[in-house]
Coordinates of C-alpha atoms in Angstrom, one line a residue:
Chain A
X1 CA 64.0 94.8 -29.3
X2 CA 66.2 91.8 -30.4
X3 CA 64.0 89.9 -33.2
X4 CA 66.8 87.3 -34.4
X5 CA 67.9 85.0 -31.7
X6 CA 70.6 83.5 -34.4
X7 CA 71.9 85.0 -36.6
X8 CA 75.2 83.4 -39.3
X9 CA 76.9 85.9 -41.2
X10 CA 79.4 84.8 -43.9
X11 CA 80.2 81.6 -42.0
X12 CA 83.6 79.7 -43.3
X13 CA 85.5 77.3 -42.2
X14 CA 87.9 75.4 -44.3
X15 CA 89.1 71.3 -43.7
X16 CA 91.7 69.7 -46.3
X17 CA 88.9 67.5 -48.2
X18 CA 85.7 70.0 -47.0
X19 CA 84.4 73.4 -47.0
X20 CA 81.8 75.6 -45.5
X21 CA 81.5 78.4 -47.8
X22 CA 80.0 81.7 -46.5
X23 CA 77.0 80.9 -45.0
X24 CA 74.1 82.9 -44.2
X25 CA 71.0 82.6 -42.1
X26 CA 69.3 84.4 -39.4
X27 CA 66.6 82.5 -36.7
X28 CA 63.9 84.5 -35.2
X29 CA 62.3 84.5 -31.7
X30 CA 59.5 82.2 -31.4
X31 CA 60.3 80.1 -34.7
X32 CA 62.2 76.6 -36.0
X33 CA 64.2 76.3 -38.7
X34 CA 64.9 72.9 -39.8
X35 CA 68.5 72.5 -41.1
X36 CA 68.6 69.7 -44.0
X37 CA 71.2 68.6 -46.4
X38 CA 72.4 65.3 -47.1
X39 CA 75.6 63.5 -44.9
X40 CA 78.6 65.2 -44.9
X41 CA 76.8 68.5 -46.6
X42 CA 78.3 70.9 -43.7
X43 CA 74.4 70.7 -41.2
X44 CA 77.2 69.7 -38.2
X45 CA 79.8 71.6 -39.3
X46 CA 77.9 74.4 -39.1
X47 CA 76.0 73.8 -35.4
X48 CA 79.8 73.5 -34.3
X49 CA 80.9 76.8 -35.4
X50 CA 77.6 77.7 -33.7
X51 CA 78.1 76.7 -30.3
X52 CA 82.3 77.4 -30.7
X53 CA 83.5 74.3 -30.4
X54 CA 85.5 74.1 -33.5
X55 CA 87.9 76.7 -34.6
X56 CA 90.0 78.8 -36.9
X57 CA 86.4 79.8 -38.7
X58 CA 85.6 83.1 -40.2
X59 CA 82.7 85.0 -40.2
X60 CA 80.3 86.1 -37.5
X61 CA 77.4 84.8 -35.4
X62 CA 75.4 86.5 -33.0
X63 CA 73.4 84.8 -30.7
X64 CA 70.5 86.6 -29.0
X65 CA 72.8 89.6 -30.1
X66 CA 76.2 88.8 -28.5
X67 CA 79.2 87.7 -30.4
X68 CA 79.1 83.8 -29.9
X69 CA 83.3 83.4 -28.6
X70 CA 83.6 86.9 -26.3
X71 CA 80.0 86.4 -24.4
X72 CA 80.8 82.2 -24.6
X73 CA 79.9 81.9 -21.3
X74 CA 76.3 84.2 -21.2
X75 CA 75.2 83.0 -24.2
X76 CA 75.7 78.7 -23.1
X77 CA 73.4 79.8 -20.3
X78 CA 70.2 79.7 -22.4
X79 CA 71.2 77.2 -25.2
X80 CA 70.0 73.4 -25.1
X81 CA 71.7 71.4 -26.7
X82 CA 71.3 67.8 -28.4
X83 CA 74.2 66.6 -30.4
X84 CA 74.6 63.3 -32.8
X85 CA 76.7 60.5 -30.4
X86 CA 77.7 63.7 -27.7
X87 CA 76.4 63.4 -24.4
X88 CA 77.5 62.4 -20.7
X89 CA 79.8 59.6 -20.0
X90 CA 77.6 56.2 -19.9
X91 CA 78.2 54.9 -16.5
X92 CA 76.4 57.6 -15.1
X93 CA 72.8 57.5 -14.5
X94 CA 70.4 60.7 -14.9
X95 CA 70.3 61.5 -11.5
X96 CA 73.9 62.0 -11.6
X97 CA 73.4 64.4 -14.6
X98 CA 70.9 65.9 -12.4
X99 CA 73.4 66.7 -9.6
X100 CA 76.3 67.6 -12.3
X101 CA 74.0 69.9 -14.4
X102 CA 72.5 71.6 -11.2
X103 CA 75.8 73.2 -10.3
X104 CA 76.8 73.7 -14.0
X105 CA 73.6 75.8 -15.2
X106 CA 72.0 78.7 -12.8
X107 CA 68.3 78.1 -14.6
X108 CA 68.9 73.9 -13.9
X109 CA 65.6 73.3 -13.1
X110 CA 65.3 69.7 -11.3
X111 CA 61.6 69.4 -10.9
X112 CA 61.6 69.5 -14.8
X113 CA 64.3 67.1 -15.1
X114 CA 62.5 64.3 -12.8
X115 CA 59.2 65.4 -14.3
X116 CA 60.1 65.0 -18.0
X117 CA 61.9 62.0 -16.9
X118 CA 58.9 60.1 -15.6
X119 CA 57.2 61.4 -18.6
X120 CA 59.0 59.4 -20.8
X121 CA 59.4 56.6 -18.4
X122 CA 62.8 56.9 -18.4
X123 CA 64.4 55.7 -14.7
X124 CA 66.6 57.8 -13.0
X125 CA 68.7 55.3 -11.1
X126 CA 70.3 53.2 -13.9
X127 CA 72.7 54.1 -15.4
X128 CA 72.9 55.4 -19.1
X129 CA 74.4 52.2 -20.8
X130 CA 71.9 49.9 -20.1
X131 CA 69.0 52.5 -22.3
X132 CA 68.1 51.5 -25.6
X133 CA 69.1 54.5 -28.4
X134 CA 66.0 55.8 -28.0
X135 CA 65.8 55.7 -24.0
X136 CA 69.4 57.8 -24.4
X137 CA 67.9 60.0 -27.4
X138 CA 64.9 61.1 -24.6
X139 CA 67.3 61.5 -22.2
X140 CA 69.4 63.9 -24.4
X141 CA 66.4 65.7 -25.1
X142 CA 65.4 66.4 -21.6
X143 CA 68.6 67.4 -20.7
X144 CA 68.6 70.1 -23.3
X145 CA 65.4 71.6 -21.9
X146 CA 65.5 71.4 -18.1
X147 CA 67.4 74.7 -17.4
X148 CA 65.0 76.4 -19.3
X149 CA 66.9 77.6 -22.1
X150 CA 66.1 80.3 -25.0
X151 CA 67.4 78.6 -27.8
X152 CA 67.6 74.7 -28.3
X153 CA 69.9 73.4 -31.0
X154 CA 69.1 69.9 -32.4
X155 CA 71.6 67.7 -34.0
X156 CA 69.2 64.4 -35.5
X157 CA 67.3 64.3 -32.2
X158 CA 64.8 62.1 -33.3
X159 CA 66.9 60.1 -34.8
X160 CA 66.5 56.3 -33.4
X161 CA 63.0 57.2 -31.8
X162 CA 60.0 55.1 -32.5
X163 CA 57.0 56.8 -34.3
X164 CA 55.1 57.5 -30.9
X165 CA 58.2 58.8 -28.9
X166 CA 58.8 61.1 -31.9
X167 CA 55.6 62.3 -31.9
X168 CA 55.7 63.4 -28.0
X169 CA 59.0 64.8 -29.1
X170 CA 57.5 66.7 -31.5
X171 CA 54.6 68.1 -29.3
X172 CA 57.7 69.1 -26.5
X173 CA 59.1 71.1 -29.3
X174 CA 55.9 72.9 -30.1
X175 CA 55.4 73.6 -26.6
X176 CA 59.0 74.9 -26.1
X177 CA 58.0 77.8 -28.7
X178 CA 54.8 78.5 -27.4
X179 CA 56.0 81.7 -25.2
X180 CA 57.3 83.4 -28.7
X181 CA 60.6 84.1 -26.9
X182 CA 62.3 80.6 -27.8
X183 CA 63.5 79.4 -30.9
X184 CA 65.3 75.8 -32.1
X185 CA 67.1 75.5 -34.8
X186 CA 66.9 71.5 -35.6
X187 CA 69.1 69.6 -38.0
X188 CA 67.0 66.7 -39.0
X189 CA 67.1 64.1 -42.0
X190 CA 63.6 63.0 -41.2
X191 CA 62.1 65.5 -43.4
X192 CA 58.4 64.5 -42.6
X193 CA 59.5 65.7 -38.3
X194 CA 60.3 69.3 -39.9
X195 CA 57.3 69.6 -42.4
X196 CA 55.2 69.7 -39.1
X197 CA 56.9 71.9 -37.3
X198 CA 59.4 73.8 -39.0
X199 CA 59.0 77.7 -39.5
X200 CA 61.6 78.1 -41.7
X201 CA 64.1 75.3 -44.3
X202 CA 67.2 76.3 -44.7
X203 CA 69.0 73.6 -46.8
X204 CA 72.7 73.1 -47.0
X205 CA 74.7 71.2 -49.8
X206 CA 77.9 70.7 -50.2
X207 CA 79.0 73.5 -47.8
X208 CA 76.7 76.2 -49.0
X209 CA 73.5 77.4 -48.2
X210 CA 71.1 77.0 -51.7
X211 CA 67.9 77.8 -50.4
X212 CA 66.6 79.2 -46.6
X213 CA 62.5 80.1 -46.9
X214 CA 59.3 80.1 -44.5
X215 CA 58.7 76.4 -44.8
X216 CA 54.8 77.7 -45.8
X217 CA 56.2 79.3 -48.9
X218 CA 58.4 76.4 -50.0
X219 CA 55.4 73.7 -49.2
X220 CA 52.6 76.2 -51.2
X221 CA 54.9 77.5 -54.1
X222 CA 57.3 75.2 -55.0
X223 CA 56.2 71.7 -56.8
X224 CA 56.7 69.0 -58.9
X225 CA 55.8 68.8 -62.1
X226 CA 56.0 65.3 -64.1
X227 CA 56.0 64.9 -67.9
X228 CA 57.0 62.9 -70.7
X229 CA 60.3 64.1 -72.9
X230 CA 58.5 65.6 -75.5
X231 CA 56.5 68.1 -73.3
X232 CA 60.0 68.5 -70.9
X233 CA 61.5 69.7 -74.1
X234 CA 59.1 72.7 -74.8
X235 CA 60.0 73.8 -71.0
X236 CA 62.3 76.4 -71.0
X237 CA 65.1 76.0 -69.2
X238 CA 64.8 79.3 -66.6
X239 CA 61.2 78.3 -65.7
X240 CA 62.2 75.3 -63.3
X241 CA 65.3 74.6 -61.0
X242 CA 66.1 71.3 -61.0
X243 CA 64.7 68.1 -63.3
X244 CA 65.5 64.3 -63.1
X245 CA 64.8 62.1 -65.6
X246 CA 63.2 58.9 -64.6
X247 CA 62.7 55.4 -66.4
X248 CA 59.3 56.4 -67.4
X249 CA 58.6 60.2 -66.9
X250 CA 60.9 63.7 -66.0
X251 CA 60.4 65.1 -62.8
X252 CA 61.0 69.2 -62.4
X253 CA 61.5 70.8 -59.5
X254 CA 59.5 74.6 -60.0
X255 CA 60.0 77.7 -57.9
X256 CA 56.5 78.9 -58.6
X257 CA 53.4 76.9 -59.2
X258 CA 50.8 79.1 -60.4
X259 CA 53.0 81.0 -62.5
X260 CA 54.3 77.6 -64.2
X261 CA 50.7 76.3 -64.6
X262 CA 49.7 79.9 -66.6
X263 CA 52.2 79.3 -68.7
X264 CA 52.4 75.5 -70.0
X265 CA 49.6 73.3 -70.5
X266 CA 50.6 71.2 -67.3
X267 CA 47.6 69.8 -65.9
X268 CA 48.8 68.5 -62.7
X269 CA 51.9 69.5 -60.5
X270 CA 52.5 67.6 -57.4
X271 CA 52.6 69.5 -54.4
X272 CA 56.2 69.0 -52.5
X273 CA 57.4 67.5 -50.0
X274 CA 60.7 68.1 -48.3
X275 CA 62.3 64.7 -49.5
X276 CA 61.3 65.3 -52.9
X277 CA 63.2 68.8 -52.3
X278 CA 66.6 67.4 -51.2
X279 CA 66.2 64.7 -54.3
X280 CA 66.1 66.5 -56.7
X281 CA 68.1 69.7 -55.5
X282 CA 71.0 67.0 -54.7
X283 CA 70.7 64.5 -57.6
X284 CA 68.7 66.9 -60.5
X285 CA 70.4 68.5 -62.8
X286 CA 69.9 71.6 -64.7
Chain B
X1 CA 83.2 73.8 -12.1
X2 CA 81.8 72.3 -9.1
X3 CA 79.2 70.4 -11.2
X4 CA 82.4 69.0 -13.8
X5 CA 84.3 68.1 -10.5
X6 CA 81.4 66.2 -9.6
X7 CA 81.0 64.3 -13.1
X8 CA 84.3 63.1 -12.5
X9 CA 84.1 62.4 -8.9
X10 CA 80.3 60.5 -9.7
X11 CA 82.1 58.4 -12.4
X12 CA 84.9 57.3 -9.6
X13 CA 82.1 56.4 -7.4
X14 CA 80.9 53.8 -10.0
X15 CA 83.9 52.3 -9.6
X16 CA 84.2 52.0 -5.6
X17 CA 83.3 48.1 -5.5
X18 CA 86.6 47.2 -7.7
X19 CA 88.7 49.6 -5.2
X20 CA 86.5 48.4 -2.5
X21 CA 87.6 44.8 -3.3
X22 CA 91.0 45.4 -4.3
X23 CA 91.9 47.0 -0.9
X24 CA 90.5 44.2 1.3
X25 CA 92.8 41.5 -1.0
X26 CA 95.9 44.0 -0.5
X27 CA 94.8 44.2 3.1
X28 CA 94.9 40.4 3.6
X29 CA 97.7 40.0 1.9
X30 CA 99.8 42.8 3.7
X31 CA 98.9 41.7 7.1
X32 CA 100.2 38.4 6.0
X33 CA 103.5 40.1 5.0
X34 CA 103.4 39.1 1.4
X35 CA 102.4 42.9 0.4
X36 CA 103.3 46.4 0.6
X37 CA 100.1 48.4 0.4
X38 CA 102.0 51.6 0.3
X39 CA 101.8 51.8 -4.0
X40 CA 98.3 49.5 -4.3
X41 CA 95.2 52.3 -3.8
X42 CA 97.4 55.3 -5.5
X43 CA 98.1 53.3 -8.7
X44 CA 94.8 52.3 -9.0
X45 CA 94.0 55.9 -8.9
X46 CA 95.8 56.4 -12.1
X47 CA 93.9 53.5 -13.6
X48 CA 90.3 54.8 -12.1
X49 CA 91.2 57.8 -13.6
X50 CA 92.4 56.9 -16.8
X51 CA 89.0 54.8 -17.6
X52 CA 87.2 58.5 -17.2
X53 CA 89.3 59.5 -19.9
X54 CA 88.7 56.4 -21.8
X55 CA 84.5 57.0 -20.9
X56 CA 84.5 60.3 -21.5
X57 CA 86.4 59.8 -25.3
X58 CA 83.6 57.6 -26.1
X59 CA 80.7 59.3 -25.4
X60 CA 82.4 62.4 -26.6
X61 CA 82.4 64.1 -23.4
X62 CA 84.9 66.5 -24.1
X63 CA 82.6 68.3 -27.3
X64 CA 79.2 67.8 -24.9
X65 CA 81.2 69.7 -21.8
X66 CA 82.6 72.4 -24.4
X67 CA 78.8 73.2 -24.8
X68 CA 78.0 73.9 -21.3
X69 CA 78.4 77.4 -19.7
X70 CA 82.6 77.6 -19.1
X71 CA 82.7 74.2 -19.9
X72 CA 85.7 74.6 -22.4
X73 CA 87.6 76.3 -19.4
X74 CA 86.9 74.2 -16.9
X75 CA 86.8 70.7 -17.7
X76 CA 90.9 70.3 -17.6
X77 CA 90.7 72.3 -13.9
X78 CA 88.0 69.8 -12.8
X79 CA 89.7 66.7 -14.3
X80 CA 93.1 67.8 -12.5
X81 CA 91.3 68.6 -9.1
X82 CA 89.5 65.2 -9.1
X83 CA 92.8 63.2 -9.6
X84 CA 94.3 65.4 -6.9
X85 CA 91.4 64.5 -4.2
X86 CA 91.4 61.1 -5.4
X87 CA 95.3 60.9 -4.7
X88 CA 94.7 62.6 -1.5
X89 CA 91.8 60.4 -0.3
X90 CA 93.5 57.0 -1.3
X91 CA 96.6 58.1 0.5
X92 CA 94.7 58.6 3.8
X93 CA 93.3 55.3 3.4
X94 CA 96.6 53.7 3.1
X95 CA 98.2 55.4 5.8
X96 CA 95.6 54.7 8.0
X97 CA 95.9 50.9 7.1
X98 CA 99.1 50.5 7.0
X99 CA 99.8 52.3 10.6
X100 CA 96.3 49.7 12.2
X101 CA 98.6 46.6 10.0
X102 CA 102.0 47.8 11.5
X103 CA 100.5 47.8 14.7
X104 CA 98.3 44.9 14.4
X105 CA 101.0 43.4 13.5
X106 CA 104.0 44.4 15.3
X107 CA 102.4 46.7 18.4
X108 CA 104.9 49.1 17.1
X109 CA 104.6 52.1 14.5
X110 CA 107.4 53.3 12.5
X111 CA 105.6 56.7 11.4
X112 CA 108.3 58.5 9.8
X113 CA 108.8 55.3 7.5
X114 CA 105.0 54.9 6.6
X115 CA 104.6 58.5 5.8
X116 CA 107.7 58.7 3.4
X117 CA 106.6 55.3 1.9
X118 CA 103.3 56.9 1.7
X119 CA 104.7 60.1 0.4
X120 CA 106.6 58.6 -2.2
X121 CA 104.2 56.4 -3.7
X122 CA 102.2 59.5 -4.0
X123 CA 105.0 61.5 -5.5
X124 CA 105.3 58.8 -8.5
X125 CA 101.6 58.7 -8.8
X126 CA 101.8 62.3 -9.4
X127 CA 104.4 62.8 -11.5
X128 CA 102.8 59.8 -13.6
X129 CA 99.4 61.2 -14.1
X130 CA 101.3 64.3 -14.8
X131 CA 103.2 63.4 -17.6
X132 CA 100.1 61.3 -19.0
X133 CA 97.6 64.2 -18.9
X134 CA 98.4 66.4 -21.9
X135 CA 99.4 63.3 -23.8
X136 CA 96.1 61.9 -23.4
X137 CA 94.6 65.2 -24.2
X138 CA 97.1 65.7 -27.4
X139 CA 97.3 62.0 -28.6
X140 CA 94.1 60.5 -27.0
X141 CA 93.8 58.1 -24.4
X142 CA 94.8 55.0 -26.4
X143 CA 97.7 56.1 -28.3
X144 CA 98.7 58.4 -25.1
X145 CA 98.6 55.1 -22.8
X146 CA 101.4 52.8 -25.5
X147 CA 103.0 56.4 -25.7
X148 CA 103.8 56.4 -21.5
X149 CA 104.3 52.7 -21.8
X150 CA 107.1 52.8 -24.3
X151 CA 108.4 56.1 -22.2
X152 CA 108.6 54.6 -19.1
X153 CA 109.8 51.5 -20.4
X154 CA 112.8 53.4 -22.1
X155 CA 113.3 55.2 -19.5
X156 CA 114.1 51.9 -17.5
X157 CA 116.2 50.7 -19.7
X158 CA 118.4 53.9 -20.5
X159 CA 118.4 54.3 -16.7
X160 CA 119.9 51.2 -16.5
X161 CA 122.7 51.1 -18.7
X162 CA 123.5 55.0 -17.6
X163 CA 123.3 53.2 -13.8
X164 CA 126.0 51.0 -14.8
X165 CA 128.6 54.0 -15.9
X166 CA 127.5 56.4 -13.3
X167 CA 127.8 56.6 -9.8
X168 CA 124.6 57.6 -8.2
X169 CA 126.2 57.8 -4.5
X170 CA 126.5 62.1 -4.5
X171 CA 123.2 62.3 -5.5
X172 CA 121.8 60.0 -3.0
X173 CA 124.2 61.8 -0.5
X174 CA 122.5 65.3 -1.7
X175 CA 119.1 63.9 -0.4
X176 CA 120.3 62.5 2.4
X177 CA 121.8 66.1 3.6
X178 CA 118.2 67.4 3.2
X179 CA 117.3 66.0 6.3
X180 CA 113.2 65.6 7.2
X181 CA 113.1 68.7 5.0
X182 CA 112.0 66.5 1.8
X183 CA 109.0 66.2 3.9
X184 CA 107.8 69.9 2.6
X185 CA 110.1 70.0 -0.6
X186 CA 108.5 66.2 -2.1
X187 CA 104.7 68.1 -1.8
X188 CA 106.2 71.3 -3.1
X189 CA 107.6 69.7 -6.6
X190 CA 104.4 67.1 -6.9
X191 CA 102.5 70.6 -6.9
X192 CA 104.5 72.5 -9.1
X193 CA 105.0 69.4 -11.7
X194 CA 100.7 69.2 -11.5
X195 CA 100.3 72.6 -11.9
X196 CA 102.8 72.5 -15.2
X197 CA 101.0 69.7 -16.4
X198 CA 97.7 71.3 -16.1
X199 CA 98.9 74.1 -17.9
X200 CA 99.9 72.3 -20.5
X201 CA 96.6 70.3 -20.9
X202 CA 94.6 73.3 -20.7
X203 CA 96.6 75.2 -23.4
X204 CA 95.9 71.5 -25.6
X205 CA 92.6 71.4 -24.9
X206 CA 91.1 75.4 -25.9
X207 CA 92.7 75.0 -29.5
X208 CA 91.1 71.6 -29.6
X209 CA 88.6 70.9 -32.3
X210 CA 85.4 68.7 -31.7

């Protein structure tokens, strides 16, 4: 039985200013992994290589087991896709992507289109230009899910979304994995989205993966621990990752909680979120 | 493909009212006599056709499609067989109005003159779009449109300084020997020189990177 739905396998891809440099990660069925890493860190570059629409990369990746360029066509059947700034012309209206996708997709389910559709009051007779970012954001999203797809790959889809239409975002998402046969891999610089739902962080920086865990283990072991300079200085250096020094206190990033507390006489340690992860992963030193 | 074919043909139909219009002020105007209609509806093909190009490079259409099942291999085959039933539509409409003008205004019809006026116009149409294709592909659609601007312009002008130290007459002379045939050779090359092009674009387009 296939248990990864996605998997990366030494990954590169090389661009005159950029890099992706060998990366590694494997979705299973039934889970999400939210993708973070700051602008420009390779989270795009990456979903592109995925879904084959850049090129000259090396490496390999195996969606639901098939080689992602020689089963290209198999494989696009059950992936959803919402991409940053990527979608259908604007003088259309989504009844036209209705028609269009209905003879594109052999799953294209239109009942689900009309009904997600109304759901998020969005109308289907007017045409995509006149919707607010958020309007066209739904839209996107809906689009991605009405043929019924396995896998859903999310480029910043709640990006421009109010709290509320995040939120029923959010609860479509958890839906979508319900069955334990679907999976989403979700790119996503609103950290606080992913700490609800995500499965599984895998975090990207500057072209290489540093860190891909169940997102239960990096929320329950990981923290932060704040002190002044003279206890930061009796720390020693392999029992944290990361530390920032602030105007008034140091802030270090710890792999291990409990093991950290047994051995200094911390009394409290934070407890993480992901934005504090990406802080102090991208701008803490070592 | 049906459903890219369809995209394109959906985003024509947005633009109906401006062809809409443009044909009834053509119309007027060639009953009047102050207007051939022959080169009006096929041109404004190229133009129609061009703005989905222009839409589709804005909302990154192109990366979107590539994402869709086969939608890297058939989103140059639907482009090229929406600009051929585009041509072929507009240039039914115009041969129909100009035979009810001619007659409307003459009550006489000179068929073989409106159908190799008609055939002509779509011949250039053609060739236009077919040259413009994989540039707009390649370079994109703004640098591709100065690019067919400056080419055609050029070729005006070098054609008409060559004009001046060459005598066209045999050429003209070979055509004329062709008889009606022209008739079946004129769809023949407009074929062949989209099919080309269409190559050409598609080969452009799979190495493309999004």
């Amino acid at each position: 039985m296939m248990e990864n739905i996605l998997e990366v396998k030494n990954l590169s891809k090389k661009y005159k200013d950029f890099e992706l440099k060998s990366i590694n990660f494997k979705l299973k069925k039934g889970m999400i992994m939210g993708f973070i890493g700051e602008n420009g860190a390779g989270k795009t570059t990456t979903i592109k290589a995925i879904l084959d629409i850049i090129k000259n990369y090396k490496g390999e990746i195996k969606i639901f087991g098939l080689d992602n360029k020689k089963n290209d066509k198999t494989i696009k059947e059950d992936i959803g896709v919402v991409l940053d700034d990527m979608f259908f012309p604007e003088i259309l209206m989504p009844i036209d992507i209705n028609s269009i996708m209905k003879d594109n997709y052999k799953n294209w389910d239109s009942n689900l289109f009309f009904k997600e559709l109304s759901d998020f009051s969005l109308p289907k007779n007017k045409q995509i230009k006149t919707f607010s970012k958020g309007m066209r954001k739904k839209l996107e999203i809906v689009t991605a899910l009405s043929h019924h797809p396995k896998l859903l790959i999310l480029d910043e889809p709640t990006s421009g979304l109010d709290p509320i239409a995040r939120n029923e975002v959010i609860d479509i998402f958890q839906d979508f994995i319900q069955n334990e046969e679907c999976s989403i891999l979700l790119s996503s610089h609103i950290t606080t989205d992913l700490e609800h739902i995500a499965d599984y962080i895998t975090f990207i920086n500057d072209g290489e993966i540093i860190l891909s865990k169940t997102c239960d283990e990096l929320l329950e072991e990981y923290g932060i621990v704040k002190c002044n300079e003279s206890d930061f200085k009796k720390i020693d250096q392999k029992d944290f990752i990361k530390y920032k020094k602030n105007k008034y206190e140091y802030e270090i990033l710890v792999e291990n909680k409990k093991e950290f507390l047994k051995k200094y006489n911390v009394t409290t340690i934070d407890k993480l979120t992901l934005e504090d992860l990406m802080l102090l992963m991208i701008k803490g030193v070592k | 493909m049906l459903g890219l074919i369809k995209k394109d043909l959906l985003m024509i139909k947005s633009n109906i009212k401006t062809l809409f219009i443009i044909l009834v002020v053509y119309g007027v105007m060639a009953y009047q006599g102050q207007m051939d209609l022959s080169f009006i509806l096929p041109f404004m093909s190229v133009m129609i056709m061009i703005s989905t190009f222009s839409y589709d490079a804005y909302n990154k259409w192109d990366a979107y499609a590539s994402c869709l099942p086969n939608g890297r291999q058939n989103s140059v085959r639907a482009k090229y067989i929406a600009t051929l039933l585009l041509i072929i539509i507009t240039t039914a409409i115009v041969t129909i109005l100009m035979i009810a003008i001619a007659y409307a205004r003459t009550k006489s019809i000179d068929l073989e003159s409106v159908f190799s006026t008609v055939l002509g116009t779509a011949f250039a149409t053609i060739i236009l779009q077919s040259f413009m294709y994989p540039s707009i592909y390649k370079f994109g659609v703004e640098k591709a449109r100065i690019g067919i601007f400056i080419v055609v312009f050029g070729i005006a002008i070098v054609g008409g300084i060559i004009a001046k130290y060459i005598d066209f007459k045999p050429m003209f002379q070979v055509l004329d020997n062709l008889g009606n045939y022209w008739m079946i050779i004129l769809p023949v090359v407009m074929i062949l020189v989209l099919y080309l092009s269409y190559k050409i674009s598609e080969g452009i387009y799979k190495k493309k990177e999004y």
